[in-house]
Amino acid sequence: MPLGIFLLEHFYTNSKAVNGAADFNNAVKDLQSIPYILLIEIGGIFIPLIYHAVYGLVITVEARPNNLYYPYARNWFYMIQRVTGIILFFFITFHVLNFRFGMIPGLNTLSVAHHPDQSFEIVSREFHNIGIFIVYVIGITATVWHLANGIWLFLVDWGITIGERAQRLTGYACIAIGLLLLAVGINAAIAFIKPGGLIPGIM
Ligand code: HEM
Protein backbone atom coordinates (compact mmCIF):
# COMPACT_ATOMS: atom_id res chain seq x y z
CA MET A 1 0.00 0.00 0.00
CA PRO A 2 2.63 2.66 0.92
CA LEU A 3 4.71 1.69 -2.14
CA GLY A 4 1.71 2.02 -4.48
CA ILE A 5 0.88 5.44 -3.02
CA PHE A 6 4.54 6.48 -3.30
CA LEU A 7 4.62 5.42 -6.96
CA LEU A 8 1.54 7.52 -7.83
CA GLU A 9 3.12 10.54 -6.13
CA HIS A 10 6.44 9.83 -7.86
CA PHE A 11 4.89 9.65 -11.34
CA TYR A 12 3.00 12.88 -10.58
CA THR A 13 6.23 14.69 -9.59
CA ASN A 14 8.10 13.26 -12.60
CA SER A 15 5.28 14.43 -14.87
CA LYS A 16 6.05 18.03 -13.82
CA ALA A 17 8.94 17.67 -16.31
CA VAL A 18 6.31 17.98 -19.07
CA ASN A 19 5.97 21.66 -18.00
CA GLY A 20 9.74 22.19 -18.13
CA ALA A 21 12.80 22.29 -15.88
CA ALA A 22 11.60 25.02 -13.49
CA ASP A 23 8.37 23.19 -12.58
CA PHE A 24 10.18 19.89 -11.99
CA ASN A 25 12.90 21.55 -9.88
CA ASN A 26 10.24 23.36 -7.79
CA ALA A 27 8.37 20.07 -7.26
CA VAL A 28 11.56 18.38 -5.98
CA LYS A 29 12.30 21.47 -3.84
CA ASP A 30 8.77 21.32 -2.34
CA LEU A 31 9.18 17.62 -1.52
CA GLN A 32 12.55 18.19 0.10
CA SER A 33 11.13 21.01 2.23
CA ILE A 34 8.52 18.73 3.85
CA PRO A 35 9.26 18.71 7.62
CA TYR A 36 10.86 15.43 8.80
CA ILE A 37 11.29 14.35 5.16
CA LEU A 38 14.16 11.98 5.98
CA LEU A 39 12.01 10.15 8.56
CA ILE A 40 9.11 10.00 6.07
CA GLU A 41 11.46 8.58 3.41
CA ILE A 42 12.84 5.97 5.82
CA GLY A 43 9.47 4.94 7.33
CA GLY A 44 7.25 5.39 4.29
CA ILE A 45 9.56 4.30 1.45
CA PHE A 46 12.83 2.62 2.39
CA ILE A 47 11.58 0.24 5.14
CA PRO A 48 8.48 -0.92 3.16
CA LEU A 49 10.69 -1.26 0.06
CA ILE A 50 13.36 -3.37 1.80
CA TYR A 51 10.68 -5.50 3.53
CA HIS A 52 8.86 -6.07 0.22
CA ALA A 53 12.13 -6.81 -1.62
CA VAL A 54 13.42 -9.36 0.93
CA TYR A 55 10.00 -11.05 1.28
CA GLY A 56 9.58 -11.05 -2.52
CA LEU A 57 13.01 -12.60 -3.10
CA VAL A 58 12.25 -15.36 -0.54
CA ILE A 59 8.95 -16.12 -2.33
CA THR A 60 10.77 -16.09 -5.69
CA VAL A 61 13.43 -18.54 -4.51
CA GLU A 62 10.64 -20.88 -3.33
CA ALA A 63 8.63 -20.44 -6.58
CA ARG A 64 7.63 -23.45 -8.65
CA PRO A 65 6.88 -22.13 -12.15
CA ASN A 66 4.53 -24.41 -14.09
CA ASN A 67 3.72 -22.21 -17.09
CA LEU A 68 5.39 -24.63 -19.50
CA TYR A 69 2.92 -27.37 -18.50
CA TYR A 70 -0.27 -25.29 -18.30
CA PRO A 71 -1.30 -22.92 -21.10
CA TYR A 72 -3.22 -20.47 -18.86
CA ALA A 73 -2.44 -16.74 -18.70
CA ARG A 74 -2.39 -16.85 -14.91
CA ASN A 75 0.51 -19.33 -14.91
CA TRP A 76 2.50 -16.91 -17.07
CA PHE A 77 1.48 -13.96 -14.87
CA TYR A 78 2.79 -15.91 -11.86
CA MET A 79 6.20 -16.15 -13.51
CA ILE A 80 6.25 -12.61 -14.91
CA GLN A 81 5.39 -11.21 -11.44
CA ARG A 82 8.57 -12.85 -10.13
CA VAL A 83 10.73 -11.83 -13.10
CA THR A 84 9.58 -8.17 -12.82
CA GLY A 85 10.28 -8.35 -9.05
CA ILE A 86 13.90 -9.35 -9.73
CA ILE A 87 14.26 -6.61 -12.39
CA LEU A 88 12.87 -4.08 -9.89
CA PHE A 89 15.32 -5.15 -7.19
CA PHE A 90 18.26 -4.21 -9.43
CA PHE A 91 16.57 -1.23 -11.10
CA ILE A 92 15.48 0.47 -7.85
CA THR A 93 18.89 -0.13 -6.20
CA PHE A 94 20.61 1.48 -9.19
CA HIS A 95 18.04 4.30 -9.50
CA VAL A 96 18.08 5.34 -5.83
CA LEU A 97 21.90 5.21 -5.62
CA ASN A 98 22.16 7.21 -8.85
CA PHE A 99 19.62 10.00 -8.23
CA ARG A 100 18.71 10.11 -4.53
CA PHE A 101 22.28 9.64 -3.32
CA GLY A 102 24.45 10.46 -6.40
CA MET A 103 26.70 7.52 -5.62
CA ILE A 104 27.43 5.93 -9.02
CA PRO A 105 30.97 6.91 -10.05
CA GLY A 106 31.24 7.50 -13.79
CA LEU A 107 27.56 8.47 -13.94
CA ASN A 108 25.88 11.00 -11.66
CA THR A 109 27.62 11.93 -8.40
CA LEU A 110 25.26 14.73 -7.27
CA SER A 111 22.41 13.87 -4.88
CA VAL A 112 19.17 15.25 -6.32
CA ALA A 113 17.84 15.65 -2.76
CA HIS A 114 20.72 18.00 -1.92
CA HIS A 115 20.69 19.85 -5.27
CA PRO A 116 16.98 20.26 -6.10
CA ASP A 117 17.72 23.33 -8.23
CA GLN A 118 19.75 21.10 -10.59
CA SER A 119 17.46 18.05 -10.53
CA PHE A 120 16.05 18.41 -14.07
CA GLU A 121 19.57 18.89 -15.45
CA ILE A 122 20.87 15.82 -13.55
CA VAL A 123 18.05 13.52 -14.77
CA SER A 124 18.15 14.95 -18.31
CA ARG A 125 21.93 14.41 -18.60
CA GLU A 126 21.50 10.76 -17.59
CA PHE A 127 18.54 10.15 -19.92
CA HIS A 128 20.47 11.47 -22.94
CA ASN A 129 22.59 8.32 -22.53
CA ILE A 130 20.59 5.83 -24.64
CA GLY A 131 21.67 2.85 -22.51
CA ILE A 132 20.38 4.52 -19.32
CA PHE A 133 17.16 5.57 -21.06
CA ILE A 134 16.50 1.96 -22.11
CA VAL A 135 17.13 0.83 -18.51
CA TYR A 136 14.44 3.33 -17.45
CA VAL A 137 11.92 2.19 -20.04
CA ILE A 138 12.45 -1.39 -18.79
CA GLY A 139 12.28 -0.23 -15.13
CA ILE A 140 9.06 1.76 -15.63
CA THR A 141 7.40 -1.09 -17.60
CA ALA A 142 8.41 -3.70 -14.99
CA THR A 143 7.18 -1.43 -12.17
CA VAL A 144 3.80 -0.82 -13.79
CA TRP A 145 3.28 -4.52 -14.57
CA HIS A 146 4.27 -5.50 -11.03
CA LEU A 147 1.90 -2.92 -9.49
CA ALA A 148 -1.11 -3.58 -11.77
CA ASN A 149 -0.85 -7.38 -11.48
CA GLY A 150 -0.04 -6.98 -7.76
CA ILE A 151 -3.29 -5.06 -7.15
CA TRP A 152 -5.26 -7.81 -8.93
CA LEU A 153 -3.51 -10.55 -6.91
CA PHE A 154 -4.13 -8.61 -3.69
CA LEU A 155 -7.87 -8.36 -4.45
CA VAL A 156 -8.07 -12.12 -5.13
CA ASP A 157 -5.76 -13.30 -2.30
CA TRP A 158 -7.55 -11.19 0.32
CA GLY A 159 -10.93 -12.55 -0.75
CA ILE A 160 -12.23 -9.20 -2.06
CA THR A 161 -12.96 -10.43 -5.61
CA ILE A 162 -14.16 -14.02 -5.32
CA GLY A 163 -16.41 -14.87 -8.29
CA GLU A 164 -15.14 -15.54 -11.80
CA ARG A 165 -16.94 -12.48 -13.24
CA ALA A 166 -15.61 -10.18 -10.48
CA GLN A 167 -12.07 -11.44 -11.13
CA ARG A 168 -12.43 -10.90 -14.88
CA LEU A 169 -13.81 -7.36 -14.49
CA THR A 170 -11.15 -6.31 -11.94
CA GLY A 171 -8.61 -7.84 -14.36
CA TYR A 172 -9.78 -5.41 -17.07
CA ALA A 173 -9.68 -2.52 -14.58
CA CYS A 174 -6.08 -3.41 -13.62
CA ILE A 175 -5.08 -3.58 -17.31
CA ALA A 176 -6.61 -0.09 -17.82
CA ILE A 177 -4.79 1.30 -14.75
CA GLY A 178 -1.55 -0.31 -15.96
CA LEU A 179 -1.81 1.14 -19.48
CA LEU A 180 -2.58 4.60 -18.12
CA LEU A 181 0.35 4.50 -15.67
CA LEU A 182 2.66 3.17 -18.40
CA ALA A 183 1.75 6.08 -20.71
CA VAL A 184 2.21 8.63 -17.89
CA GLY A 185 5.53 7.08 -16.74
CA ILE A 186 7.06 6.82 -20.22
CA ASN A 187 5.85 10.31 -21.21
CA ALA A 188 7.48 11.75 -18.07
CA ALA A 189 10.78 10.05 -18.99
CA ILE A 190 10.58 11.39 -22.56
CA ALA A 191 9.96 14.92 -21.21
CA PHE A 192 13.55 14.93 -19.91
CA ILE A 193 14.94 14.52 -23.44
CA LYS A 194 12.20 16.13 -25.56
CA PRO A 195 10.59 19.32 -24.19
CA GLY A 196 6.93 18.74 -23.36
CA GLY A 197 7.08 14.95 -23.77
CA LEU A 198 5.38 13.00 -26.55
CA ILE A 199 2.54 15.40 -27.36
CA PRO A 200 3.67 18.84 -26.21
CA GLY A 201 1.02 21.52 -25.99
CA ILE A 202 -1.81 19.03 -25.50
CA MET A 203 -0.74 17.41 -22.24
C1 HEM B 1 10.68 8.78 -15.53
C2 HEM B 1 11.14 7.91 -14.66
C3 HEM B 1 11.73 8.34 -13.33
C4 HEM B 1 12.38 9.50 -12.99
C5 HEM B 1 12.68 10.71 -13.86
C6 HEM B 1 12.72 9.40 -11.58
C7 HEM B 1 13.39 10.37 -10.86
C8 HEM B 1 13.77 10.27 -9.53
C9 HEM B 1 14.53 11.25 -8.80
C10 HEM B 1 15.05 12.58 -9.40
C11 HEM B 1 14.68 10.81 -7.53
C12 HEM B 1 15.39 11.52 -6.36
C13 HEM B 1 14.33 12.37 -5.65
C14 HEM B 1 14.85 13.15 -4.46
O1 HEM B 1 15.97 12.91 -4.04
O2 HEM B 1 14.07 13.98 -3.96
C15 HEM B 1 14.00 9.54 -7.44
C16 HEM B 1 13.89 8.77 -6.30
C17 HEM B 1 13.28 7.52 -6.23
N1 HEM B 1 12.65 6.84 -7.26
FE1 HEM B 1 12.44 7.50 -9.15
N2 HEM B 1 12.25 8.19 -11.10
C18 HEM B 1 11.65 7.50 -12.13
C19 HEM B 1 11.06 6.25 -12.09
C20 HEM B 1 11.00 5.45 -10.95
C21 HEM B 1 10.42 4.13 -10.93
C22 HEM B 1 9.80 3.40 -12.13
C23 HEM B 1 10.55 3.68 -9.66
C24 HEM B 1 10.07 2.32 -9.23
C25 HEM B 1 9.57 2.04 -8.09
C26 HEM B 1 11.21 4.72 -8.86
C27 HEM B 1 11.52 4.66 -7.50
C28 HEM B 1 12.19 5.63 -6.78
C29 HEM B 1 12.50 5.54 -5.37
C30 HEM B 1 12.16 4.36 -4.44
C31 HEM B 1 13.18 6.73 -5.01
C32 HEM B 1 13.71 7.15 -3.63
C33 HEM B 1 12.62 8.00 -3.01
C34 HEM B 1 13.10 8.99 -2.00
O3 HEM B 1 14.13 8.78 -1.38
O4 HEM B 1 12.42 10.01 -1.82
N3 HEM B 1 11.46 5.77 -9.70
N4 HEM B 1 13.46 9.23 -8.68
CSV table of C-alpha atoms and ligand atoms in Angstrom, one decimal:
chain,number,residue,atom,x,y,z
A,1,MET,CA,0.0,0.0,0.0
A,2,PRO,CA,2.6,2.7,0.9
A,3,LEU,CA,4.7,1.7,-2.1
A,4,GLY,CA,1.7,2.0,-4.5
A,5,ILE,CA,0.9,5.4,-3.0
A,6,PHE,CA,4.5,6.5,-3.3
A,7,LEU,CA,4.6,5.4,-7.0
A,8,LEU,CA,1.5,7.5,-7.8
A,9,GLU,CA,3.1,10.5,-6.1
A,10,HIS,CA,6.4,9.8,-7.9
A,11,PHE,CA,4.9,9.7,-11.3
A,12,TYR,CA,3.0,12.9,-10.6
A,13,THR,CA,6.2,14.7,-9.6
A,14,ASN,CA,8.1,13.3,-12.6
A,15,SER,CA,5.3,14.4,-14.9
A,16,LYS,CA,6.0,18.0,-13.8
A,17,ALA,CA,8.9,17.7,-16.3
A,18,VAL,CA,6.3,18.0,-19.1
A,19,ASN,CA,6.0,21.7,-18.0
A,20,GLY,CA,9.7,22.2,-18.1
A,21,ALA,CA,12.8,22.3,-15.9
A,22,ALA,CA,11.6,25.0,-13.5
A,23,ASP,CA,8.4,23.2,-12.6
A,24,PHE,CA,10.2,19.9,-12.0
A,25,ASN,CA,12.9,21.5,-9.9
A,26,ASN,CA,10.2,23.4,-7.8
A,27,ALA,CA,8.4,20.1,-7.3
A,28,VAL,CA,11.6,18.4,-6.0
A,29,LYS,CA,12.3,21.5,-3.8
A,30,ASP,CA,8.8,21.3,-2.3
A,31,LEU,CA,9.2,17.6,-1.5
A,32,GLN,CA,12.6,18.2,0.1
A,33,SER,CA,11.1,21.0,2.2
A,34,ILE,CA,8.5,18.7,3.8
A,35,PRO,CA,9.3,18.7,7.6
A,36,TYR,CA,10.9,15.4,8.8
A,37,ILE,CA,11.3,14.3,5.2
A,38,LEU,CA,14.2,12.0,6.0
A,39,LEU,CA,12.0,10.1,8.6
A,40,ILE,CA,9.1,10.0,6.1
A,41,GLU,CA,11.5,8.6,3.4
A,42,ILE,CA,12.8,6.0,5.8
A,43,GLY,CA,9.5,4.9,7.3
A,44,GLY,CA,7.2,5.4,4.3
A,45,ILE,CA,9.6,4.3,1.5
A,46,PHE,CA,12.8,2.6,2.4
A,47,ILE,CA,11.6,0.2,5.1
A,48,PRO,CA,8.5,-0.9,3.2
A,49,LEU,CA,10.7,-1.3,0.1
A,50,ILE,CA,13.4,-3.4,1.8
A,51,TYR,CA,10.7,-5.5,3.5
A,52,HIS,CA,8.9,-6.1,0.2
A,53,ALA,CA,12.1,-6.8,-1.6
A,54,VAL,CA,13.4,-9.4,0.9
A,55,TYR,CA,10.0,-11.0,1.3
A,56,GLY,CA,9.6,-11.1,-2.5
A,57,LEU,CA,13.0,-12.6,-3.1
A,58,VAL,CA,12.2,-15.4,-0.5
A,59,ILE,CA,9.0,-16.1,-2.3
A,60,THR,CA,10.8,-16.1,-5.7
A,61,VAL,CA,13.4,-18.5,-4.5
A,62,GLU,CA,10.6,-20.9,-3.3
A,63,ALA,CA,8.6,-20.4,-6.6
A,64,ARG,CA,7.6,-23.5,-8.7
A,65,PRO,CA,6.9,-22.1,-12.2
A,66,ASN,CA,4.5,-24.4,-14.1
A,67,ASN,CA,3.7,-22.2,-17.1
A,68,LEU,CA,5.4,-24.6,-19.5
A,69,TYR,CA,2.9,-27.4,-18.5
A,70,TYR,CA,-0.3,-25.3,-18.3
A,71,PRO,CA,-1.3,-22.9,-21.1
A,72,TYR,CA,-3.2,-20.5,-18.9
A,73,ALA,CA,-2.4,-16.7,-18.7
A,74,ARG,CA,-2.4,-16.8,-14.9
A,75,ASN,CA,0.5,-19.3,-14.9
A,76,TRP,CA,2.5,-16.9,-17.1
A,77,PHE,CA,1.5,-14.0,-14.9
A,78,TYR,CA,2.8,-15.9,-11.9
A,79,MET,CA,6.2,-16.2,-13.5
A,80,ILE,CA,6.2,-12.6,-14.9
A,81,GLN,CA,5.4,-11.2,-11.4
A,82,ARG,CA,8.6,-12.9,-10.1
A,83,VAL,CA,10.7,-11.8,-13.1
A,84,THR,CA,9.6,-8.2,-12.8
A,85,GLY,CA,10.3,-8.4,-9.1
A,86,ILE,CA,13.9,-9.3,-9.7
A,87,ILE,CA,14.3,-6.6,-12.4
A,88,LEU,CA,12.9,-4.1,-9.9
A,89,PHE,CA,15.3,-5.2,-7.2
A,90,PHE,CA,18.3,-4.2,-9.4
A,91,PHE,CA,16.6,-1.2,-11.1
A,92,ILE,CA,15.5,0.5,-7.8
A,93,THR,CA,18.9,-0.1,-6.2
A,94,PHE,CA,20.6,1.5,-9.2
A,95,HIS,CA,18.0,4.3,-9.5
A,96,VAL,CA,18.1,5.3,-5.8
A,97,LEU,CA,21.9,5.2,-5.6
A,98,ASN,CA,22.2,7.2,-8.9
A,99,PHE,CA,19.6,10.0,-8.2
A,100,ARG,CA,18.7,10.1,-4.5
A,101,PHE,CA,22.3,9.6,-3.3
A,102,GLY,CA,24.4,10.5,-6.4
A,103,MET,CA,26.7,7.5,-5.6
A,104,ILE,CA,27.4,5.9,-9.0
A,105,PRO,CA,31.0,6.9,-10.1
A,106,GLY,CA,31.2,7.5,-13.8
A,107,LEU,CA,27.6,8.5,-13.9
A,108,ASN,CA,25.9,11.0,-11.7
A,109,THR,CA,27.6,11.9,-8.4
A,110,LEU,CA,25.3,14.7,-7.3
A,111,SER,CA,22.4,13.9,-4.9
A,112,VAL,CA,19.2,15.3,-6.3
A,113,ALA,CA,17.8,15.6,-2.8
A,114,HIS,CA,20.7,18.0,-1.9
A,115,HIS,CA,20.7,19.9,-5.3
A,116,PRO,CA,17.0,20.3,-6.1
A,117,ASP,CA,17.7,23.3,-8.2
A,118,GLN,CA,19.8,21.1,-10.6
A,119,SER,CA,17.5,18.1,-10.5
A,120,PHE,CA,16.0,18.4,-14.1
A,121,GLU,CA,19.6,18.9,-15.4
A,122,ILE,CA,20.9,15.8,-13.6
A,123,VAL,CA,18.1,13.5,-14.8
A,124,SER,CA,18.1,15.0,-18.3
A,125,ARG,CA,21.9,14.4,-18.6
A,126,GLU,CA,21.5,10.8,-17.6
A,127,PHE,CA,18.5,10.2,-19.9
A,128,HIS,CA,20.5,11.5,-22.9
A,129,ASN,CA,22.6,8.3,-22.5
A,130,ILE,CA,20.6,5.8,-24.6
A,131,GLY,CA,21.7,2.8,-22.5
A,132,ILE,CA,20.4,4.5,-19.3
A,133,PHE,CA,17.2,5.6,-21.1
A,134,ILE,CA,16.5,2.0,-22.1
A,135,VAL,CA,17.1,0.8,-18.5
A,136,TYR,CA,14.4,3.3,-17.4
A,137,VAL,CA,11.9,2.2,-20.0
A,138,ILE,CA,12.4,-1.4,-18.8
A,139,GLY,CA,12.3,-0.2,-15.1
A,140,ILE,CA,9.1,1.8,-15.6
A,141,THR,CA,7.4,-1.1,-17.6
A,142,ALA,CA,8.4,-3.7,-15.0
A,143,THR,CA,7.2,-1.4,-12.2
A,144,VAL,CA,3.8,-0.8,-13.8
A,145,TRP,CA,3.3,-4.5,-14.6
A,146,HIS,CA,4.3,-5.5,-11.0
A,147,LEU,CA,1.9,-2.9,-9.5
A,148,ALA,CA,-1.1,-3.6,-11.8
A,149,ASN,CA,-0.9,-7.4,-11.5
A,150,GLY,CA,0.0,-7.0,-7.8
A,151,ILE,CA,-3.3,-5.1,-7.2
A,152,TRP,CA,-5.3,-7.8,-8.9
A,153,LEU,CA,-3.5,-10.5,-6.9
A,154,PHE,CA,-4.1,-8.6,-3.7
A,155,LEU,CA,-7.9,-8.4,-4.4
A,156,VAL,CA,-8.1,-12.1,-5.1
A,157,ASP,CA,-5.8,-13.3,-2.3
A,158,TRP,CA,-7.6,-11.2,0.3
A,159,GLY,CA,-10.9,-12.6,-0.7
A,160,ILE,CA,-12.2,-9.2,-2.1
A,161,THR,CA,-13.0,-10.4,-5.6
A,162,ILE,CA,-14.2,-14.0,-5.3
A,163,GLY,CA,-16.4,-14.9,-8.3
A,164,GLU,CA,-15.1,-15.5,-11.8
A,165,ARG,CA,-16.9,-12.5,-13.2
A,166,ALA,CA,-15.6,-10.2,-10.5
A,167,GLN,CA,-12.1,-11.4,-11.1
A,168,ARG,CA,-12.4,-10.9,-14.9
A,169,LEU,CA,-13.8,-7.4,-14.5
A,170,THR,CA,-11.1,-6.3,-11.9
A,171,GLY,CA,-8.6,-7.8,-14.4
A,172,TYR,CA,-9.8,-5.4,-17.1
A,173,ALA,CA,-9.7,-2.5,-14.6
A,174,CYS,CA,-6.1,-3.4,-13.6
A,175,ILE,CA,-5.1,-3.6,-17.3
A,176,ALA,CA,-6.6,-0.1,-17.8
A,177,ILE,CA,-4.8,1.3,-14.7
A,178,GLY,CA,-1.6,-0.3,-16.0
A,179,LEU,CA,-1.8,1.1,-19.5
A,180,LEU,CA,-2.6,4.6,-18.1
A,181,LEU,CA,0.3,4.5,-15.7
A,182,LEU,CA,2.7,3.2,-18.4
A,183,ALA,CA,1.8,6.1,-20.7
A,184,VAL,CA,2.2,8.6,-17.9
A,185,GLY,CA,5.5,7.1,-16.7
A,186,ILE,CA,7.1,6.8,-20.2
A,187,ASN,CA,5.8,10.3,-21.2
A,188,ALA,CA,7.5,11.8,-18.1
A,189,ALA,CA,10.8,10.0,-19.0
A,190,ILE,CA,10.6,11.4,-22.6
A,191,ALA,CA,10.0,14.9,-21.2
A,192,PHE,CA,13.6,14.9,-19.9
A,193,ILE,CA,14.9,14.5,-23.4
A,194,LYS,CA,12.2,16.1,-25.6
A,195,PRO,CA,10.6,19.3,-24.2
A,196,GLY,CA,6.9,18.7,-23.4
A,197,GLY,CA,7.1,14.9,-23.8
A,198,LEU,CA,5.4,13.0,-26.6
A,199,ILE,CA,2.5,15.4,-27.4
A,200,PRO,CA,3.7,18.8,-26.2
A,201,GLY,CA,1.0,21.5,-26.0
A,202,ILE,CA,-1.8,19.0,-25.5
A,203,MET,CA,-0.7,17.4,-22.2
B,1,HEM,C1,10.7,8.8,-15.5
B,1,HEM,C2,11.1,7.9,-14.7
B,1,HEM,C3,11.7,8.3,-13.3
B,1,HEM,C4,12.4,9.5,-13.0
B,1,HEM,C5,12.7,10.7,-13.9
B,1,HEM,C6,12.7,9.4,-11.6
B,1,HEM,C7,13.4,10.4,-10.9
B,1,HEM,C8,13.8,10.3,-9.5
B,1,HEM,C9,14.5,11.3,-8.8
B,1,HEM,C10,15.0,12.6,-9.4
B,1,HEM,C11,14.7,10.8,-7.5
B,1,HEM,C12,15.4,11.5,-6.4
B,1,HEM,C13,14.3,12.4,-5.7
B,1,HEM,C14,14.8,13.1,-4.5
B,1,HEM,O1,16.0,12.9,-4.0
B,1,HEM,O2,14.1,14.0,-4.0
B,1,HEM,C15,14.0,9.5,-7.4
B,1,HEM,C16,13.9,8.8,-6.3
B,1,HEM,C17,13.3,7.5,-6.2
B,1,HEM,N1,12.7,6.8,-7.3
B,1,HEM,FE1,12.4,7.5,-9.2
B,1,HEM,N2,12.3,8.2,-11.1
B,1,HEM,C18,11.6,7.5,-12.1
B,1,HEM,C19,11.1,6.2,-12.1
B,1,HEM,C20,11.0,5.4,-11.0
B,1,HEM,C21,10.4,4.1,-10.9
B,1,HEM,C22,9.8,3.4,-12.1
B,1,HEM,C23,10.5,3.7,-9.7
B,1,HEM,C24,10.1,2.3,-9.2
B,1,HEM,C25,9.6,2.0,-8.1
B,1,HEM,C26,11.2,4.7,-8.9
B,1,HEM,C27,11.5,4.7,-7.5
B,1,HEM,C28,12.2,5.6,-6.8
B,1,HEM,C29,12.5,5.5,-5.4
B,1,HEM,C30,12.2,4.4,-4.4
B,1,HEM,C31,13.2,6.7,-5.0
B,1,HEM,C32,13.7,7.1,-3.6
B,1,HEM,C33,12.6,8.0,-3.0
B,1,HEM,C34,13.1,9.0,-2.0
B,1,HEM,O3,14.1,8.8,-1.4
B,1,HEM,O4,12.4,10.0,-1.8
B,1,HEM,N3,11.5,5.8,-9.7
B,1,HEM,N4,13.5,9.2,-8.7
